[in-house]
Structure formats: C-alpha cells, structure tokens
Coordinates of C-alpha atoms in Angstrom, one line a residue:
M1 CA 45.0 -98.1 41.3
R2 CA 44.9 -101.8 42.0
I3 CA 47.4 -104.1 40.2
D4 CA 44.7 -106.3 38.8
S5 CA 43.1 -103.3 37.1
V6 CA 46.5 -102.4 35.6
L7 CA 47.0 -105.9 34.3
R8 CA 43.5 -106.0 32.7
M9 CA 44.1 -102.7 30.7
P10 CA 45.8 -104.2 27.7
L11 CA 42.9 -106.7 27.3
E12 CA 40.4 -103.9 27.7
L13 CA 42.1 -101.9 25.0
L14 CA 42.1 -104.9 22.7
K15 CA 38.4 -105.4 23.3
V16 CA 37.7 -101.7 22.6
F17 CA 39.7 -101.9 19.3
L18 CA 38.0 -105.2 18.3
F19 CA 34.5 -104.0 18.8
A20 CA 35.2 -100.6 17.1
L21 CA 36.8 -102.0 14.0
P22 CA 34.5 -101.3 11.0
G23 CA 33.9 -103.3 7.8
R24 CA 34.1 -106.9 6.9
L25 CA 37.5 -107.3 8.6
G26 CA 35.9 -106.2 11.9
V27 CA 33.0 -108.6 11.4
F28 CA 35.4 -111.4 10.7
L29 CA 37.7 -110.7 13.7
R30 CA 34.7 -110.3 16.1
R31 CA 33.4 -113.7 14.9
Q32 CA 36.8 -115.4 15.4
C33 CA 37.5 -113.7 18.7
C34 CA 34.1 -114.0 20.3
S35 CA 33.1 -117.5 19.3
P36 CA 35.2 -119.3 21.9
F37 CA 33.7 -117.3 24.7
L38 CA 30.0 -117.6 23.7
A39 CA 27.7 -120.2 25.1
A40 CA 27.0 -121.1 21.5
G41 CA 27.6 -119.4 18.1
D42 CA 30.0 -119.8 15.2
R43 CA 28.5 -118.2 12.1
F44 CA 27.2 -114.7 12.9
D45 CA 27.8 -111.1 11.8
M46 CA 28.4 -108.5 14.5
E47 CA 28.9 -104.9 13.3
S48 CA 31.1 -102.3 15.2
G49 CA 30.0 -100.6 18.4
V50 CA 28.2 -103.7 19.9
A51 CA 28.4 -103.9 23.6
I52 CA 28.2 -107.4 25.3
L53 CA 28.2 -108.1 29.1
G54 CA 28.2 -111.8 30.0
M55 CA 29.4 -113.4 26.8
K56 CA 29.4 -116.8 28.4
N57 CA 25.6 -116.6 28.7
L58 CA 25.0 -115.5 25.0
S59 CA 23.9 -118.0 22.4
L60 CA 23.9 -116.9 18.7
G61 CA 22.3 -119.1 16.1
R62 CA 23.6 -119.4 12.5
N63 CA 23.3 -116.3 10.3
V64 CA 22.4 -114.0 13.2
V65 CA 23.1 -110.3 12.2
I66 CA 23.7 -107.8 15.0
E67 CA 23.9 -104.2 13.6
S68 CA 25.9 -101.4 15.2
R69 CA 25.4 -99.9 18.6
C70 CA 23.4 -102.9 20.0
T71 CA 23.7 -103.8 23.7
L72 CA 23.4 -107.4 24.9
L73 CA 23.3 -107.7 28.6
C74 CA 23.3 -111.2 30.0
P75 CA 25.5 -111.2 33.1
N76 CA 23.5 -113.9 35.0
A77 CA 20.9 -115.5 32.8
P78 CA 20.9 -116.9 29.2
L79 CA 20.2 -114.7 26.2
A80 CA 19.6 -116.8 23.1
L81 CA 19.1 -115.6 19.5
G82 CA 17.8 -118.2 17.0
E83 CA 19.1 -118.7 13.5
N84 CA 18.5 -116.0 10.9
C85 CA 17.7 -113.5 13.6
Y86 CA 18.2 -109.8 12.7
L87 CA 18.8 -107.0 15.2
N88 CA 18.7 -103.6 13.7
K89 CA 20.7 -100.6 15.0
N90 CA 20.6 -99.7 18.7
V91 CA 18.7 -102.7 20.1
R92 CA 19.0 -103.3 23.8
L93 CA 18.4 -106.8 25.2
G94 CA 18.8 -107.7 28.8
S95 CA 18.4 -111.0 30.6
N96 CA 18.9 -110.4 34.3
G97 CA 18.6 -112.4 37.6
T98 CA 17.6 -115.9 36.7
A99 CA 15.2 -114.9 33.9
E100 CA 16.3 -115.8 30.4
L101 CA 15.5 -113.9 27.2
R102 CA 14.9 -116.3 24.3
I103 CA 14.4 -115.1 20.7
G104 CA 13.4 -117.7 18.1
A105 CA 14.5 -118.3 14.5
N106 CA 13.8 -115.8 11.6
V107 CA 12.9 -112.9 14.0
M108 CA 13.3 -109.4 12.7
I109 CA 13.8 -106.7 15.3
G110 CA 13.7 -103.0 14.3
P111 CA 15.9 -100.2 15.5
N112 CA 15.8 -98.9 19.1
V113 CA 13.9 -101.9 20.5
V114 CA 14.2 -102.6 24.2
M115 CA 13.6 -105.9 25.9
D116 CA 14.5 -106.5 29.6
T117 CA 13.6 -109.4 31.9
S118 CA 13.8 -107.2 35.0
R119 CA 11.6 -104.5 36.5
H120 CA 11.9 -102.4 39.6
N121 CA 9.7 -103.2 42.5
D122 CA 7.4 -100.3 43.5
A123 CA 4.9 -101.6 46.0
R124 CA 6.1 -99.5 48.9
A125 CA 5.7 -95.7 49.1
D126 CA 7.8 -95.2 52.3
I127 CA 11.2 -96.0 50.6
P128 CA 12.6 -95.0 47.2
M129 CA 11.8 -97.5 44.4
R130 CA 15.5 -97.9 43.6
E131 CA 15.9 -99.4 47.1
Q132 CA 13.0 -101.9 46.7
G133 CA 14.9 -104.4 44.6
M134 CA 14.0 -106.1 41.3
T135 CA 11.6 -108.7 40.0
Y136 CA 12.6 -111.0 37.1
A137 CA 10.5 -112.8 34.6
P138 CA 11.5 -114.4 31.3
I139 CA 10.8 -113.1 27.8
T140 CA 10.1 -115.4 24.9
I141 CA 9.8 -114.3 21.3
E142 CA 8.7 -117.3 19.2
D143 CA 9.8 -118.0 15.5
D144 CA 9.0 -115.7 12.6
V145 CA 8.1 -112.6 14.5
W146 CA 8.5 -109.0 13.2
I147 CA 9.1 -106.3 15.9
G148 CA 8.9 -102.8 14.6
A149 CA 11.0 -99.8 15.5
N150 CA 11.0 -98.3 19.0
V151 CA 9.1 -101.2 20.6
V152 CA 9.4 -101.9 24.4
I153 CA 8.8 -105.4 25.6
T154 CA 8.5 -105.8 29.3
S155 CA 9.4 -108.8 31.6
G156 CA 7.3 -111.9 31.6
V157 CA 5.9 -111.5 28.0
N158 CA 5.6 -114.2 25.4
I159 CA 5.1 -113.2 21.7
G160 CA 3.6 -116.0 19.7
H161 CA 4.8 -117.5 16.4
G162 CA 4.3 -115.4 13.3
S163 CA 3.2 -112.2 15.1
I164 CA 3.8 -108.6 14.1
I165 CA 4.4 -105.9 16.7
G166 CA 3.8 -102.4 15.3
A167 CA 6.3 -99.6 15.7
G168 CA 6.3 -97.7 19.0
A169 CA 4.3 -100.4 20.9
V170 CA 4.7 -101.2 24.6
V171 CA 4.1 -104.9 25.1
V172 CA 3.0 -105.6 28.7
R173 CA 1.1 -108.9 28.2
D174 CA 1.3 -112.0 26.0
I175 CA 0.5 -111.8 22.3
P176 CA -1.1 -114.9 20.7
P177 CA 0.4 -116.5 17.6
F178 CA -0.2 -114.9 14.2
S179 CA -1.4 -111.6 15.7
V180 CA -0.8 -108.1 14.5
A181 CA -0.6 -105.9 17.6
V182 CA -0.1 -102.2 18.1
G183 CA -0.3 -99.4 20.6
V184 CA 0.5 -98.4 24.2
P185 CA -0.3 -100.7 25.8
C186 CA 0.0 -103.1 23.0
R187 CA -3.3 -104.8 21.8
V188 CA -4.1 -107.2 19.1
V189 CA -5.9 -105.5 16.1
R190 CA -6.2 -108.5 13.7
K191 CA -5.0 -112.0 13.0
R192 CA -2.7 -113.0 10.1
L193 CA -4.4 -116.3 9.4
D194 CA -6.6 -116.6 6.3
G195 CA -10.4 -116.2 6.9
E196 CA -10.0 -114.3 10.2

C-alpha cells in the first residue's frame, strides 16, 4: 500500500462518518464542513448517504434540499442547483467532460431520476462501444420545473420554464416552456398556459 493512501485514510473515514450521520445534527455538520469546498453554497440541507465527486464544481443555491442516497458527480464540469431546488431520494446527477448540468430555481425532482451530460459513442461496429469514447453535451433545466419519479434525461436536453415531466419518461429532445410531457420517448401532450 502506498504511503499517500495510508495518509488519506483518516480523512476518508471522517468523510464516511460525516455523510452517514443522520438527523439534524448530520445536516448541520455537512453544511458546515462542505460549504468551504463547494463552488458556491451556504444554506442547504443534505441528508445522510449523499455521495459527491468533484465538490469544487458543485454550486448549491439557498434552501436546496438533497434527500438521502443522492449521487452528484461533477469531477470536471460545473453542476449547479438553483435556490429552492428539491432532490428526492436516490437522484443521480452527472456533469462530465466539459458539459455542465444546470438546474434552475424552484425545481422539484422526484425519486430515482437520472441526468447525465455524457453518452457512449456507438458509431462503429468493429470495436466494443466501451472503447469508442464518450460524447458530452450540457443539460439545462429552467426555473419552476417538476420532474416526476424515475425520469431519465439524456445529454444535450433543455427543459423549458414551468414544464412538467411525467413519471417514467425518457427525455431525449428539448421540451418547450410550460409543457406537460410524458412517455418513452418523452413527448409534449399539452401546454400549461390558459387557453391552449
């Protein structure tokens, strides 16, 4: 075992303890200990069991709530959650390569939602897909969006202001503002504006 690995063990044990500590004390300690390492964020609630990779690229707006077992992966690109954003249990957000993932204010995200700015290349059949590299494209969720449970949002998608994405949808293209969209692949079924 390398000496640098041994020297990092106490810090890793502290991190495991900090992210596993339940209750209001755990939320308070995570806020105090994580804030200095975030790109931005000072008033947020983070429940136990949250995993974060790339804390320096993570921005949390005021009153963000992150429920237990969420995974936030932002090793190379910014991941930003606007104020009053709510992540239900087991949400996975990934901003990879140079593609950022930006979520606006007052966004509600249901349990088991997955968003990732990367996708595997698959154009060639003569070599395995895992050896063909990745493509990256940003994801933007505008303000006041409700994303239902078990939704998958693929790279390069923009979801417009005030939209609702129904449970279980797979979003592969942009959704216009004030839309209600459902299905696999996700499609707009109505508008939320009066008279439409």
